[in-house]
Coordinates of C-alpha atoms in Angstrom, one line a residue:
X15 CA 172.8 86.0 304.7
X16 CA 175.2 89.0 304.9
X17 CA 178.2 86.7 304.3
X18 CA 176.5 84.8 301.5
X19 CA 175.7 88.1 299.8
X20 CA 179.3 89.2 300.1
X21 CA 180.5 85.9 298.7
X22 CA 178.2 86.3 295.8
X23 CA 179.4 89.8 295.1
X24 CA 183.1 88.7 295.1
X25 CA 182.3 85.8 292.8
X26 CA 180.4 88.0 290.4
X27 CA 183.3 90.6 290.5
X28 CA 185.8 87.8 289.7
X29 CA 183.6 86.6 286.8
X30 CA 183.2 90.1 285.3
X31 CA 186.9 90.8 285.7
X32 CA 187.9 87.9 283.5
X33 CA 188.0 89.1 279.9
X34 CA 187.8 86.0 277.7
X35 CA 190.1 86.0 274.7
X36 CA 188.1 87.5 271.8
X37 CA 189.2 88.2 268.2
X38 CA 188.2 91.4 266.5
X39 CA 184.7 91.0 265.0
X40 CA 186.0 91.0 261.4
X41 CA 187.4 87.5 262.1
X42 CA 184.3 85.4 261.8
X43 CA 183.2 82.2 260.2
X44 CA 183.2 82.3 256.4
X45 CA 186.0 84.9 256.1
X46 CA 188.6 85.1 253.4
X47 CA 192.2 85.8 254.2
X48 CA 194.6 87.5 251.8
X49 CA 197.0 85.1 250.1
X50 CA 200.7 85.7 249.7
X51 CA 201.3 88.3 252.4
X52 CA 201.6 88.4 256.2
X53 CA 198.1 88.3 257.8
X54 CA 197.5 90.2 261.0
X55 CA 195.1 88.6 263.5
X56 CA 194.2 90.7 266.6
X57 CA 191.8 91.0 269.5
X58 CA 191.4 91.4 273.2
X59 CA 191.9 89.4 276.4
X60 CA 193.1 89.9 280.0
X61 CA 196.3 91.8 280.3
X62 CA 199.5 89.6 280.3
X63 CA 197.4 86.7 279.1
X64 CA 199.1 84.1 276.9
X65 CA 197.3 83.8 273.5
X66 CA 197.8 80.9 271.1
X67 CA 196.6 81.1 267.4
X68 CA 196.6 78.0 265.2
X69 CA 195.8 78.0 261.6
X70 CA 196.6 76.0 258.5
X71 CA 199.6 74.3 260.1
X72 CA 200.9 77.5 261.8
X73 CA 201.1 78.1 265.5
X74 CA 201.8 81.6 267.0
X75 CA 201.9 82.7 270.6
X76 CA 201.7 86.2 272.0
X77 CA 201.2 87.8 275.4
X78 CA 198.5 90.4 275.7
X79 CA 199.6 94.0 276.5
X80 CA 197.1 96.5 277.8
X81 CA 194.3 94.0 277.0
X82 CA 195.2 93.8 273.3
X83 CA 197.0 91.1 271.3
X84 CA 198.1 90.7 267.7
X85 CA 200.0 88.0 265.7
X86 CA 201.0 87.7 262.1
X87 CA 200.4 84.6 260.1
X88 CA 203.1 83.8 257.6
X89 CA 202.1 84.2 253.9
X90 CA 200.1 81.4 252.5
X91 CA 198.9 80.3 249.1
X92 CA 195.3 80.3 248.1
X93 CA 193.0 77.6 249.4
X94 CA 189.4 76.8 248.4
X95 CA 189.2 74.1 251.0
X96 CA 187.5 75.3 254.2
X97 CA 190.0 75.8 257.0
X98 CA 189.6 76.3 260.8
X99 CA 191.3 78.7 263.1
X100 CA 191.6 78.3 266.9
X101 CA 192.4 81.2 269.2
X102 CA 193.1 79.9 272.7
X103 CA 193.5 82.0 275.9
X104 CA 193.8 80.9 279.5
X105 CA 190.1 81.0 280.1
X106 CA 188.5 80.0 276.8
X107 CA 189.0 79.0 273.2
X108 CA 187.5 80.5 270.1
X109 CA 187.0 78.5 266.9
X110 CA 186.4 80.1 263.5
X111 CA 185.4 77.8 260.7
X112 CA 184.9 77.7 256.9
X113 CA 187.8 80.0 256.2
X114 CA 189.2 80.4 252.7
X115 CA 192.5 82.0 251.4
X116 CA 192.5 84.1 248.3
X117 CA 192.1 87.8 247.3
X118 CA 190.5 90.5 249.5
X119 CA 189.4 93.9 248.2
X120 CA 187.8 96.9 249.9
X121 CA 185.2 98.8 248.0
X122 CA 184.4 102.2 249.5
X123 CA 182.5 105.5 248.6
X124 CA 179.1 107.0 248.5
X125 CA 175.8 106.2 246.8
X126 CA 176.9 104.9 243.4
X127 CA 179.2 102.5 245.2
X128 CA 176.5 101.6 247.7
X129 CA 173.7 101.3 245.1
X130 CA 172.0 97.9 245.6
X131 CA 172.4 95.1 243.1
X132 CA 168.7 94.4 242.7
X133 CA 168.1 98.1 241.6
X134 CA 170.4 97.8 238.5
X135 CA 169.8 96.8 235.0
X136 CA 169.7 93.0 235.1
X137 CA 169.9 93.1 238.9
X138 CA 167.2 90.6 239.6
X139 CA 168.9 88.0 237.4
X140 CA 172.3 88.8 239.0
X141 CA 170.9 88.3 242.5
X142 CA 169.2 85.0 241.6
X143 CA 172.5 83.7 240.1
X144 CA 174.7 85.0 242.9
X145 CA 175.3 81.8 244.8
X146 CA 179.0 81.3 244.9
X147 CA 180.8 79.6 247.8
X148 CA 184.1 81.1 246.7
X149 CA 182.9 84.7 247.1
X150 CA 182.4 86.0 250.6
X151 CA 181.0 89.4 251.7
X152 CA 181.8 91.5 254.8
X153 CA 179.3 94.4 254.7
X154 CA 180.2 97.3 256.9
X155 CA 176.9 98.8 258.3
X156 CA 176.4 102.6 258.4
X157 CA 178.4 103.6 261.4
X158 CA 179.4 107.3 261.6
X159 CA 181.3 108.0 264.8
X160 CA 182.7 111.1 266.4
X161 CA 185.7 109.1 267.8
X162 CA 187.6 106.1 266.4
X163 CA 186.1 102.7 267.2
X164 CA 187.9 99.4 267.3
X165 CA 185.2 97.1 266.0
X166 CA 182.4 96.8 263.5
X167 CA 179.3 94.8 264.3
X168 CA 179.1 92.6 261.3
X169 CA 180.2 89.2 260.0
X170 CA 181.3 87.5 256.9
X171 CA 178.5 86.0 254.7
X172 CA 178.4 83.7 251.8
X173 CA 177.5 85.1 248.4
X174 CA 173.9 84.1 247.9
X175 CA 170.6 85.9 247.0
X176 CA 169.7 86.8 250.6
X177 CA 173.1 88.5 251.1
X178 CA 173.6 90.0 247.6
X179 CA 170.2 91.6 247.0
X180 CA 171.2 94.9 248.8
X181 CA 175.0 94.7 248.5
X182 CA 177.0 97.2 246.4
X183 CA 176.3 96.5 242.7
X184 CA 179.6 97.9 241.5
X185 CA 181.4 95.9 244.1
X186 CA 179.5 92.7 243.4
X187 CA 180.0 92.9 239.6
X188 CA 183.7 93.7 240.1
X189 CA 184.5 90.9 242.6
X190 CA 182.2 88.2 241.2
X191 CA 184.0 88.6 237.9
X192 CA 187.4 88.8 239.6
X193 CA 186.7 85.5 241.3
X194 CA 185.9 83.8 238.0
X195 CA 188.9 85.3 236.3
X196 CA 191.4 84.3 238.9
X197 CA 189.6 81.1 240.0
X198 CA 190.5 81.7 243.6
X199 CA 188.4 82.6 246.7
X200 CA 187.6 86.3 246.9
X201 CA 186.6 88.4 249.9
X202 CA 184.5 91.5 249.3
X203 CA 184.6 94.2 252.1
X204 CA 182.0 96.9 251.4
X205 CA 182.2 100.2 253.2
X206 CA 179.9 102.7 251.4
X207 CA 177.4 105.3 252.5
X208 CA 175.3 107.5 250.2
X209 CA 175.4 111.3 250.4
X210 CA 178.8 111.4 252.1
X211 CA 181.6 113.9 251.4
X212 CA 185.2 112.8 251.0
X213 CA 186.1 114.6 254.2
X214 CA 183.9 112.1 256.1
X215 CA 186.4 109.4 255.0
X216 CA 189.5 111.1 256.2
X217 CA 191.0 111.2 259.7
X218 CA 190.9 114.3 261.8
X219 CA 194.7 114.3 261.9
X220 CA 195.0 114.2 258.1
X221 CA 192.4 116.9 257.6
X222 CA 194.4 119.2 259.9
X223 CA 197.3 119.0 257.5
X224 CA 195.4 120.1 254.4
X225 CA 197.0 123.2 252.8
X226 CA 193.6 124.7 251.7
X227 CA 191.1 124.4 254.4
X228 CA 187.4 125.1 254.7
X229 CA 184.7 124.3 257.2
X230 CA 184.1 120.8 255.8
X231 CA 187.5 119.8 257.1
X232 CA 186.7 120.7 260.7
X233 CA 184.6 118.2 262.6
X234 CA 183.8 120.6 265.4
X235 CA 182.5 123.3 263.1
X236 CA 180.4 120.8 261.2
X237 CA 179.0 119.2 264.3
X238 CA 178.0 122.6 265.7
X239 CA 176.3 123.4 262.5
X240 CA 174.5 120.1 262.6
X241 CA 173.4 120.6 266.2
X242 CA 172.0 124.0 265.3
X243 CA 169.9 122.5 262.6
X244 CA 168.6 119.8 265.0
X245 CA 167.7 122.4 267.6
X246 CA 165.7 124.4 265.1
X247 CA 164.0 121.3 263.9
X248 CA 163.3 119.9 267.4
X249 CA 159.5 120.1 267.4
X250 CA 159.5 118.4 264.0
X251 CA 161.9 115.7 265.2
X252 CA 159.9 115.0 268.4
X253 CA 156.7 114.7 266.3
X254 CA 158.4 112.3 263.9
X255 CA 159.8 110.2 266.8
X256 CA 156.4 110.0 268.4
X257 CA 154.8 108.9 265.1
X258 CA 157.4 106.2 264.7
X259 CA 156.7 104.9 268.2
X260 CA 153.0 104.9 267.5
X261 CA 153.5 102.9 264.3
X262 CA 155.7 100.4 266.1
X263 CA 153.1 99.8 268.8
X264 CA 150.5 98.7 266.2
X265 CA 153.1 96.8 264.1
X266 CA 153.0 99.2 261.2
X267 CA 156.0 100.4 259.2
X268 CA 157.5 103.8 260.3
X269 CA 156.2 106.9 258.5
X270 CA 158.3 108.6 255.9
X271 CA 160.8 111.1 257.3
X272 CA 159.3 114.6 257.0
X273 CA 161.3 117.2 255.1
X274 CA 163.3 119.2 257.6
X275 CA 164.1 116.3 259.9
X276 CA 167.9 115.9 259.5
X277 CA 169.6 112.5 258.9
X278 CA 172.2 111.3 261.3
X279 CA 175.5 113.2 261.5
X280 CA 177.7 111.6 258.8
X281 CA 180.0 114.4 258.0
X282 CA 183.7 115.2 258.6
X283 CA 185.8 112.3 259.8
X284 CA 182.9 110.2 261.0
X285 CA 183.0 107.5 258.4
X286 CA 186.8 107.1 258.8
X287 CA 186.2 106.7 262.5
X288 CA 183.4 104.2 262.3
X289 CA 183.9 102.3 259.0
X290 CA 187.5 102.4 257.9
X291 CA 189.6 102.6 261.1
X292 CA 188.1 99.4 262.5
X293 CA 189.2 97.5 259.4
X294 CA 192.8 98.4 259.8
X295 CA 195.1 96.4 259.3
X296 CA 193.0 93.5 257.9
X297 CA 195.1 92.2 255.0
X298 CA 193.7 93.3 251.6
X299 CA 195.0 93.3 248.0
X300 CA 193.6 96.7 247.1
X301 CA 190.9 99.4 247.2
X302 CA 188.3 100.5 244.8
X303 CA 187.1 104.1 245.5
X304 CA 183.9 105.6 244.1
X305 CA 182.9 108.9 245.6
X306 CA 182.7 112.5 244.6
X307 CA 179.1 113.5 243.9
X308 CA 178.8 115.3 247.3
X309 CA 181.9 117.3 246.5
X310 CA 181.0 118.1 242.9
X311 CA 180.0 121.7 243.3
X312 CA 182.0 124.6 241.7
X313 CA 182.7 126.2 245.1
X314 CA 183.7 122.8 246.6
X315 CA 185.5 120.7 243.9
X316 CA 188.7 122.8 244.0
X317 CA 189.9 121.0 247.1
X318 CA 189.1 117.5 245.9
X319 CA 192.5 116.8 244.3
X320 CA 194.3 117.4 247.6
X321 CA 191.8 115.5 249.6
X322 CA 191.8 112.4 247.3
X323 CA 195.5 112.4 247.2
X324 CA 195.6 112.6 251.0
X325 CA 193.0 109.8 251.3
X326 CA 195.1 107.5 249.1
X327 CA 198.4 108.3 250.9
X328 CA 196.9 108.1 254.4
X329 CA 195.0 104.8 253.8
X330 CA 198.2 103.4 252.4
X331 CA 200.0 104.5 255.5
X332 CA 197.3 103.0 257.7
X333 CA 197.8 99.6 256.0
X334 CA 201.5 100.1 255.8
X335 CA 201.5 99.5 252.1
X336 CA 203.0 102.3 250.1
X337 CA 202.1 100.4 246.9
X338 CA 198.6 99.4 247.9
X339 CA 196.7 99.3 244.6
X340 CA 194.0 102.0 244.4
X341 CA 191.3 102.1 241.7
X342 CA 189.5 105.5 241.3
X343 CA 186.2 105.3 239.5
X344 CA 185.5 108.6 237.7
X345 CA 182.1 110.2 238.1
X346 CA 179.7 109.4 235.2
X347 CA 178.0 112.8 235.4
X348 CA 174.4 113.8 235.8
X349 CA 172.3 116.9 235.5
X350 CA 168.7 118.2 235.3
X351 CA 169.5 119.0 231.7
X352 CA 172.1 118.0 229.2
X353 CA 174.9 120.1 227.9
X354 CA 173.7 123.1 225.9
X355 CA 176.8 125.4 225.6
X356 CA 180.3 124.4 224.4
X357 CA 181.5 124.6 227.9
X358 CA 179.5 125.1 231.1
X359 CA 180.2 126.0 234.7
X360 CA 180.5 122.4 236.1
X361 CA 181.5 121.2 239.5
X362 CA 181.4 117.6 238.1
X363 CA 183.9 118.5 235.4
X364 CA 186.2 120.0 238.0
X365 CA 185.9 116.9 240.2
X366 CA 186.5 114.5 237.3
X367 CA 189.5 116.6 236.3
X368 CA 190.8 116.2 239.9
X369 CA 190.3 112.5 239.9
X370 CA 192.2 112.3 236.6
X371 CA 195.1 114.5 237.8
X372 CA 195.5 112.6 241.1
X373 CA 195.8 109.3 239.3
X374 CA 198.3 110.8 236.9
X375 CA 200.5 111.9 239.7
X376 CA 200.1 108.9 242.1
X377 CA 201.9 105.6 241.5
X378 CA 200.0 102.4 241.5
X379 CA 196.6 104.0 240.9
X380 CA 194.3 103.8 237.9
X381 CA 191.2 105.6 236.6
X382 CA 188.1 103.9 235.4
X383 CA 186.0 106.1 233.1
X384 CA 182.2 105.9 233.1
X385 CA 180.7 108.8 231.2
X386 CA 178.8 106.5 228.8
X387 CA 176.9 104.9 231.8
X388 CA 175.4 108.1 233.2
X389 CA 171.8 109.3 233.1
X390 CA 170.0 112.5 234.1
X391 CA 169.5 110.7 237.5
X392 CA 172.7 110.6 239.5
X393 CA 171.9 107.0 240.4
X394 CA 172.3 105.4 237.0
X395 CA 171.4 101.8 236.6
X396 CA 174.1 100.5 234.3
X397 CA 176.4 99.3 237.2
X398 CA 177.4 96.0 235.6
X399 CA 179.5 97.7 233.0
X400 CA 181.3 99.8 235.6
X401 CA 181.9 96.8 237.9
X402 CA 183.4 94.8 235.0
X403 CA 185.7 97.8 234.1
X404 CA 186.8 97.9 237.7
X405 CA 187.6 94.2 237.5
X406 CA 189.7 94.8 234.3
X407 CA 191.5 97.6 236.1
X408 CA 192.3 95.4 239.0
X409 CA 193.6 92.6 236.7
X410 CA 195.9 95.2 235.0
X411 CA 197.0 97.0 238.1
X412 CA 197.3 94.3 240.8
X413 CA 197.7 91.2 238.7
X414 CA 199.8 92.7 235.8
X415 CA 197.5 91.3 233.1
X416 CA 197.9 93.1 229.8
X417 CA 194.4 94.3 228.9
X418 CA 192.7 97.7 228.5
X419 CA 190.5 99.0 231.3
X420 CA 189.9 102.7 230.7
X421 CA 189.2 105.2 228.1
X422 CA 191.5 107.8 226.3
X423 CA 193.2 110.0 228.8
X424 CA 194.6 113.4 227.8
X425 CA 198.4 113.3 227.4
X426 CA 199.5 116.4 225.5
X427 CA 198.6 118.9 222.8
X428 CA 200.3 120.7 220.0
X429 CA 199.1 123.9 218.3
X430 CA 199.6 123.9 214.5
X431 CA 198.3 126.9 212.6
X432 CA 194.6 127.1 213.3
X433 CA 194.3 123.6 214.8
X434 CA 195.2 121.9 218.0
X435 CA 196.2 118.2 218.0
X436 CA 195.5 116.2 221.1
X437 CA 197.4 113.1 222.1
X438 CA 196.1 110.4 224.4
X439 CA 197.2 107.5 226.5
X440 CA 195.1 104.3 226.5
X441 CA 194.7 104.8 222.7
X442 CA 197.5 102.6 221.4
X443 CA 195.1 100.7 219.1
X444 CA 193.4 103.9 218.0
X445 CA 190.4 106.1 218.8
X446 CA 186.8 105.6 217.7
X447 CA 183.4 107.4 217.6
X448 CA 180.7 105.5 219.4
X449 CA 177.4 105.4 217.6
X450 CA 174.1 103.6 218.0
X451 CA 173.3 104.1 214.4
X452 CA 174.9 103.1 211.1
X453 CA 175.4 106.7 210.1
X454 CA 178.8 108.2 210.5
X455 CA 178.9 110.8 213.3
X456 CA 181.1 113.7 214.1
X457 CA 182.9 113.9 217.4
X458 CA 180.9 115.8 220.0
X459 CA 181.9 117.5 223.2
X460 CA 185.1 119.3 222.0
X461 CA 185.3 123.1 222.5
X462 CA 188.1 125.4 221.4
X463 CA 189.1 128.9 222.4
X464 CA 191.6 131.6 221.5
X465 CA 193.2 134.4 223.6
X466 CA 189.8 135.9 224.4
X467 CA 189.0 132.7 226.3
X468 CA 185.7 132.4 224.6
X469 CA 184.9 128.8 223.7
X470 CA 183.1 127.6 220.6
X471 CA 181.9 124.1 219.7
X472 CA 184.8 122.6 217.7
X473 CA 185.1 120.5 214.6
X474 CA 187.1 117.4 215.7
X475 CA 188.4 114.5 213.6
X476 CA 190.3 111.4 214.6
X477 CA 193.8 110.8 213.2
X478 CA 195.2 107.6 214.6
X479 CA 195.5 108.0 218.3
X480 CA 195.1 111.8 218.1
X481 CA 192.1 114.2 217.8
X482 CA 192.6 117.3 215.7
X483 CA 190.4 120.2 216.8
X484 CA 189.5 123.5 215.0
X485 CA 186.8 126.0 214.5
X486 CA 186.1 128.7 211.9
X487 CA 185.4 131.0 214.8
X488 CA 188.8 130.7 216.3
X489 CA 191.7 131.7 214.0
X490 CA 194.4 131.3 216.7
X491 CA 193.4 128.6 219.1
X492 CA 195.2 128.1 222.4
X493 CA 192.9 125.9 224.5
X494 CA 190.7 122.8 224.1
X495 CA 188.2 121.3 226.5
X496 CA 186.3 118.0 226.2
X497 CA 183.0 117.0 227.9
X498 CA 183.2 120.1 230.1
X499 CA 179.7 120.1 231.5
X500 CA 177.7 118.1 234.1
X501 CA 176.3 115.7 231.5
X502 CA 175.5 114.8 227.9
X503 CA 174.4 111.7 226.1
X504 CA 176.4 112.9 223.0
X505 CA 180.0 112.6 224.3
X506 CA 181.3 110.0 222.0
X507 CA 185.1 109.8 222.0
X508 CA 186.2 106.2 222.8
X509 CA 189.2 104.0 222.2
X510 CA 188.8 101.0 220.0
X511 CA 188.4 98.8 223.0
X512 CA 185.1 100.6 223.8
X513 CA 186.0 102.7 226.8
X514 CA 184.9 106.4 227.0
X515 CA 187.4 109.3 227.1
X516 CA 187.8 111.3 230.3
X517 CA 186.8 114.9 230.7
X518 CA 189.9 117.1 230.3
X519 CA 191.0 120.7 229.5
X520 CA 194.4 121.9 228.2
X521 CA 194.1 125.3 230.0
X522 CA 194.4 126.3 233.6
X523 CA 192.2 129.4 233.5
X524 CA 190.2 130.4 236.5
X525 CA 186.7 129.0 236.3
X526 CA 183.8 131.3 237.2

């Protein structure tokens, strides 16, 4: 019996020691691979094991090093016909089926990117009509991690009602429209998590290099702060966990989370570690980024420009694509009350200004304006319009189609006597006032100031692709601001293509 037991142990050890060849979890049935560029395929196996990958007439071999392997497929044209990939090691073979080749986009950000399709205006109809065999979805589950992880526990799904109901509405409207416009397969990778700061989506190494630092850029400080909150709430947390267990035992839904019980730690670096790093270097065409609400506070927004710029540059470095197309979706704005003063202390305006300035200074990026979609609730429901604008932005940026995709963006200004003339880009065909009535309206949202830095509501008129601003209260104007508040239903400067103007200011005065 002793020798039999020893033999069994040796056999079991040998069985455990053999690591079958395994592709990274992102390579699953139903996936879409990016056309017209080299495609990395990677995974794990025994050290020094010979791996063979066959796909679409290509055959590649590699020897595993330190338990990891990677090959690059040669660029391929699009294919709507289902293809099969085989990955063969010395101990086993993996077969991945129903693969298409087309366009792949990553959509990332916080709650307005995550907001479920069925919760939007027209969402139920969109869900019921979402069956599309040429649109595939890889949904990254919430996965905040203190350290970088190599894999995500998810798989590619077909676009159909059961998989689209809770998917990102902005991402779905964007990529379902893109699929129809390009008439090629499209892969939609969704990595979004509500209530997250931009620092959560940046690596620890990148945050260490920031010129203006605060506590939100230090994961150790933020984790200690979180642990302290959890310690103080321990009795409440234990009672909540006990209530959840009791509900589970009698097959009842869990009770609502009591106020004071903290959510999981999803702060600095954790989303980069758990949701972005595992995707690298899956071949993608571009990225749509929609985040900022959690940074849109007057005392916080001043660092956003450097952080967004770092995010774009560092993700491009991760994917080894200096020209990786990057679409920034500007905040729509929200508030408990609408704008009452000519200009207001507004973290959202500061953040929207930062988004605008980063796009201005960063090649191969575009800004999508959304101020006309906002509501008093931060989670506005008009997501279709935003998704379709993102699609147009992608068509212009990544596919070089000549079409408009954003609203008037401040370019320059000129002071003439008691007036200031504002020039805009994305206004080649002229500017317009958007109105829901037949009555002519004045432009709303412009404010003007003189040397005393006191702003007054301005009289503003459109002259071609310019706006001329003045006020009887300001004899010698030197600065103009537009839409400088958290929110208003009245902002009404658009281009003739129907896109709203971005928040802007001509001054650089310190904001109190």
